Short mmCIF file of C-alpha atoms in Angstrom, two decimals:
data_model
loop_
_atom_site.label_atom_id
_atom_site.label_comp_id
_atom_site.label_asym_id
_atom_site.label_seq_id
_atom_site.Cartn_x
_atom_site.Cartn_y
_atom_site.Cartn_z
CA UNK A 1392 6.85 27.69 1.91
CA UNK A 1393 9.25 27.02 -1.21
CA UNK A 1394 9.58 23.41 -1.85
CA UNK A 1395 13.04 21.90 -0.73
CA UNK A 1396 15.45 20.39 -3.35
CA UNK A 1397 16.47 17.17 -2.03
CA UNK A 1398 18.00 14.46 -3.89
CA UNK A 1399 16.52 11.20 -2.48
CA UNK A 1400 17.34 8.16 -3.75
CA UNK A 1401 14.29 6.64 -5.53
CA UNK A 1402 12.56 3.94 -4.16
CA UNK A 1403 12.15 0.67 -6.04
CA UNK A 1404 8.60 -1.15 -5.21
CA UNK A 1405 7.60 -4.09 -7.27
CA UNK A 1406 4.61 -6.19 -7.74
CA UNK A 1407 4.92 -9.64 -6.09
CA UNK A 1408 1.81 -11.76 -7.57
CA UNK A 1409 3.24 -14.94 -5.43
CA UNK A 1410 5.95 -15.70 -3.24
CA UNK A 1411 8.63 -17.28 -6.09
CA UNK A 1412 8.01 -13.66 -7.91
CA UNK A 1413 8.55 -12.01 -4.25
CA UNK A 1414 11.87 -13.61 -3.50
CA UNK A 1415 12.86 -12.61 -7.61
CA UNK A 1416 11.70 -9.08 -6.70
CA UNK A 1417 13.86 -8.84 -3.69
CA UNK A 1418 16.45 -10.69 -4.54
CA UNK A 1419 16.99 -8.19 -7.67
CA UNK A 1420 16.83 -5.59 -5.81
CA UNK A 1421 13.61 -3.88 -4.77
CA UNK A 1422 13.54 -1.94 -2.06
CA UNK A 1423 9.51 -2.75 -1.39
CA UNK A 1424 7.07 -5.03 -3.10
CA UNK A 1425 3.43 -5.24 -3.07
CA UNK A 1426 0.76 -8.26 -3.20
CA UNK A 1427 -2.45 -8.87 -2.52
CA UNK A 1428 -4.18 -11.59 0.35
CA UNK A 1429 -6.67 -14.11 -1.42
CA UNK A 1430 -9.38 -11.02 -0.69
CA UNK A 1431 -9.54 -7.94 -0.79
CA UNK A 1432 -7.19 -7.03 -3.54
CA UNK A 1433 -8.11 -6.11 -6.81
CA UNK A 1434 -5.48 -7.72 -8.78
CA UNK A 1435 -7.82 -11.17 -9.19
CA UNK A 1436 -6.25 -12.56 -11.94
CA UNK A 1437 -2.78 -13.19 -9.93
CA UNK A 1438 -2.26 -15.64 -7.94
CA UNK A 1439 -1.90 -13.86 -4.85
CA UNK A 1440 -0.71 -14.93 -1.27
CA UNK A 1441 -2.33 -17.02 1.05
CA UNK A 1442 -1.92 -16.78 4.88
CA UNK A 1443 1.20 -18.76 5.41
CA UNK A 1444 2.43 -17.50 1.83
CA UNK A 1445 2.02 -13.95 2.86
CA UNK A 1446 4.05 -14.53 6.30
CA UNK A 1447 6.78 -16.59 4.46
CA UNK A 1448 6.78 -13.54 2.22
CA UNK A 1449 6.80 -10.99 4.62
CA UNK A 1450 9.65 -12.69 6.92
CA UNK A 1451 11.88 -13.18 3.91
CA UNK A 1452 11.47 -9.36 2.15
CA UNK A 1453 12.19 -8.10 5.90
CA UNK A 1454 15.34 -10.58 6.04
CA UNK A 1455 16.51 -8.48 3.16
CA UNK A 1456 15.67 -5.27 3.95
CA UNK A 1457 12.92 -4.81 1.57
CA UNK A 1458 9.47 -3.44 2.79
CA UNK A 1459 5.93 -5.22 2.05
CA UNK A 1460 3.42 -3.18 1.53
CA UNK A 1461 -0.58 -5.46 0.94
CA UNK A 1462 -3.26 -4.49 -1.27
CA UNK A 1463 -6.26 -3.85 0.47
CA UNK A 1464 -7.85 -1.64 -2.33
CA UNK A 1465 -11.18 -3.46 -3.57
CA UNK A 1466 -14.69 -1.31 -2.72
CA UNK A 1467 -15.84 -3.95 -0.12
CA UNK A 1468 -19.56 -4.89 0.19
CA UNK A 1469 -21.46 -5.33 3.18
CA UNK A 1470 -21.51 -9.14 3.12
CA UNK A 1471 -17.56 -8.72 3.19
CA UNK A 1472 -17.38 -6.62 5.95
CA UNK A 1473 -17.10 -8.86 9.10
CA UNK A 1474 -13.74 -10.88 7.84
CA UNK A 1475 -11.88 -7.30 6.88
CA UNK A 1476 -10.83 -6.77 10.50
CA UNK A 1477 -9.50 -10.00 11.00
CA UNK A 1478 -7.54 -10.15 7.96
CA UNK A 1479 -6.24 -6.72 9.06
CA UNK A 1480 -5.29 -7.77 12.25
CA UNK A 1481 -3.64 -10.51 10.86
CA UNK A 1482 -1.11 -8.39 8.43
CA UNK A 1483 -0.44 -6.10 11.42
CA UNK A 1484 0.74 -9.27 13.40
CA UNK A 1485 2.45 -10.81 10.36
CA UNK A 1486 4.26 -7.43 10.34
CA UNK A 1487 3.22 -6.32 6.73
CA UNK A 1488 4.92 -2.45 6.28
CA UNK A 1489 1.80 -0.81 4.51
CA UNK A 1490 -1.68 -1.98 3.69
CA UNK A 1491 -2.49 0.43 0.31
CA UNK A 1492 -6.45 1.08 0.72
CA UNK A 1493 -8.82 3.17 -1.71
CA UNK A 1494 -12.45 2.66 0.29
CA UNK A 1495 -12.34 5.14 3.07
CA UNK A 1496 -14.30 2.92 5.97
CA UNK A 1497 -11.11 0.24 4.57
CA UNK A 1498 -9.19 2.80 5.35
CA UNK A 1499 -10.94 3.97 9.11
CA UNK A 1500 -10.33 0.07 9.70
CA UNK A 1501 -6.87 -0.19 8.77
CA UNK A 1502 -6.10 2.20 11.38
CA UNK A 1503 -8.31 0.49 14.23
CA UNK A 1504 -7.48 -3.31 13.28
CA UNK A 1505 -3.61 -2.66 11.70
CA UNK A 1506 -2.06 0.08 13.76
CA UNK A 1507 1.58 -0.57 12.90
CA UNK A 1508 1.23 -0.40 9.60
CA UNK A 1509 0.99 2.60 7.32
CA UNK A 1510 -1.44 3.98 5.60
CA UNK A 1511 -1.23 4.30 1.69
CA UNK A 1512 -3.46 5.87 -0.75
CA UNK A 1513 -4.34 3.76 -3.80
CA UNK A 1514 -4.40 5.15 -7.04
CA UNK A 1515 -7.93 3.86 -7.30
CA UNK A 1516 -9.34 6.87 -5.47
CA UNK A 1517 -7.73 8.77 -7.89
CA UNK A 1518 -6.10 12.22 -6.44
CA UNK A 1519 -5.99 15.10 -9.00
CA UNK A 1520 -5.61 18.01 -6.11
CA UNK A 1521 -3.52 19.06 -3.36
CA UNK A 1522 -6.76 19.46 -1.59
CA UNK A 1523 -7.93 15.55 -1.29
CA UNK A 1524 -4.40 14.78 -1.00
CA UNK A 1525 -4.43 16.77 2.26
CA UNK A 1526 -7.39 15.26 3.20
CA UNK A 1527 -6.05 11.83 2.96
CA UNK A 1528 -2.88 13.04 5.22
CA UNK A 1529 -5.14 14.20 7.50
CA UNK A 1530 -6.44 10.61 8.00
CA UNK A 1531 -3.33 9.45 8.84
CA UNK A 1532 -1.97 8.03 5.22
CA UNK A 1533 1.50 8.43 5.18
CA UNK A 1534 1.63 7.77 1.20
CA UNK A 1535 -1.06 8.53 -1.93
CA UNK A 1536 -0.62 7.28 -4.99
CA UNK A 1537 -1.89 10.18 -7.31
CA UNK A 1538 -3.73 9.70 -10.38
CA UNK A 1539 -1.54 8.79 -13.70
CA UNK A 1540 -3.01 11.41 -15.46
CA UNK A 1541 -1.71 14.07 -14.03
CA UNK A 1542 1.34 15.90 -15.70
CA UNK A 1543 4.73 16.92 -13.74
CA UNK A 1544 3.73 20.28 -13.24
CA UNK A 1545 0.20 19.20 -11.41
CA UNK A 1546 2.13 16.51 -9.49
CA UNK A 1547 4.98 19.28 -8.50
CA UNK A 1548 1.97 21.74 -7.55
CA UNK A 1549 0.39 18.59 -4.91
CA UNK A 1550 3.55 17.98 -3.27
CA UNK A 1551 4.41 21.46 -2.70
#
């Protein structure tokens, strides 16, 4: 199968650490930003959202037509365990767009707890081949974010 030559437009996604750098983000222009909840995200040294934060942020990047897309991408422990589904449940009623995940039982739970949103792929679980790529697809992520080492021509061979 040749790869098709499409021009797409490219998609601008931004870091939001709190909601005044959310609204900048949108309000600029991005087309998607991400963030992280006080947990679960690895990005500890921002200030990150808490619940009524995150739903203010959410409900104003949707207002504006930009996407929202939450970190969920730290290796969780066991003593962490019983509040993940309940803060998933609570982005997939807050209406977050994608909930980026790199711990594979994170990512069985996103898709149990936080059905309508996608599945992405952090670059934490670092994808080098078309092969765990695929695999990733094949458990329902709809985007991976492949390893930044990786030249053009390794990248061009994976999405082929």
């Amino acid at each position: 199968m040749e790869f098709e030559k499409t021009i797409k437009k490219p998609e601008l996604l931004c870091p939001a650490g709190d909601l005044v750098r959310l609204k900048a983000a949108v309000d600029f222009g991005a087309d998607a930003v991400y963030l992280a909840g006080e947990e679960f995200g690895m990005r500890t040294a921002a200030t990150n959202f808490g619940e009524e934060d995150l739903k203010l942020g959410i409900e104003y990047a949707h207002k504006n037509n930009a996407k929202v897309f939450i970190t969920c991408n730290t290796l969780p422990h066991n003593e962490e365990m019983p509040r993940l589904p309940a803060f998933l449940e609570m982005l997939n009623d807050m209406g977050a767009d994608g909930i980026i995940a790199s711990d594979i039982g994170t990512m069985g739970l996103v898709k149990k707890y936080a059905p309508k949103a996608e599945l992405h792929v952090s670059v934490q679980s670092g994808i080098c081949n078309y092969e765990t790529a695929r695999a990733f697809h094949d458990m329902g992520a709809k985007r991976v974010v492949l390893a930044p080492e990786l030249s053009l021509e390794e990248i061009r061979t994976i999405r082929e």
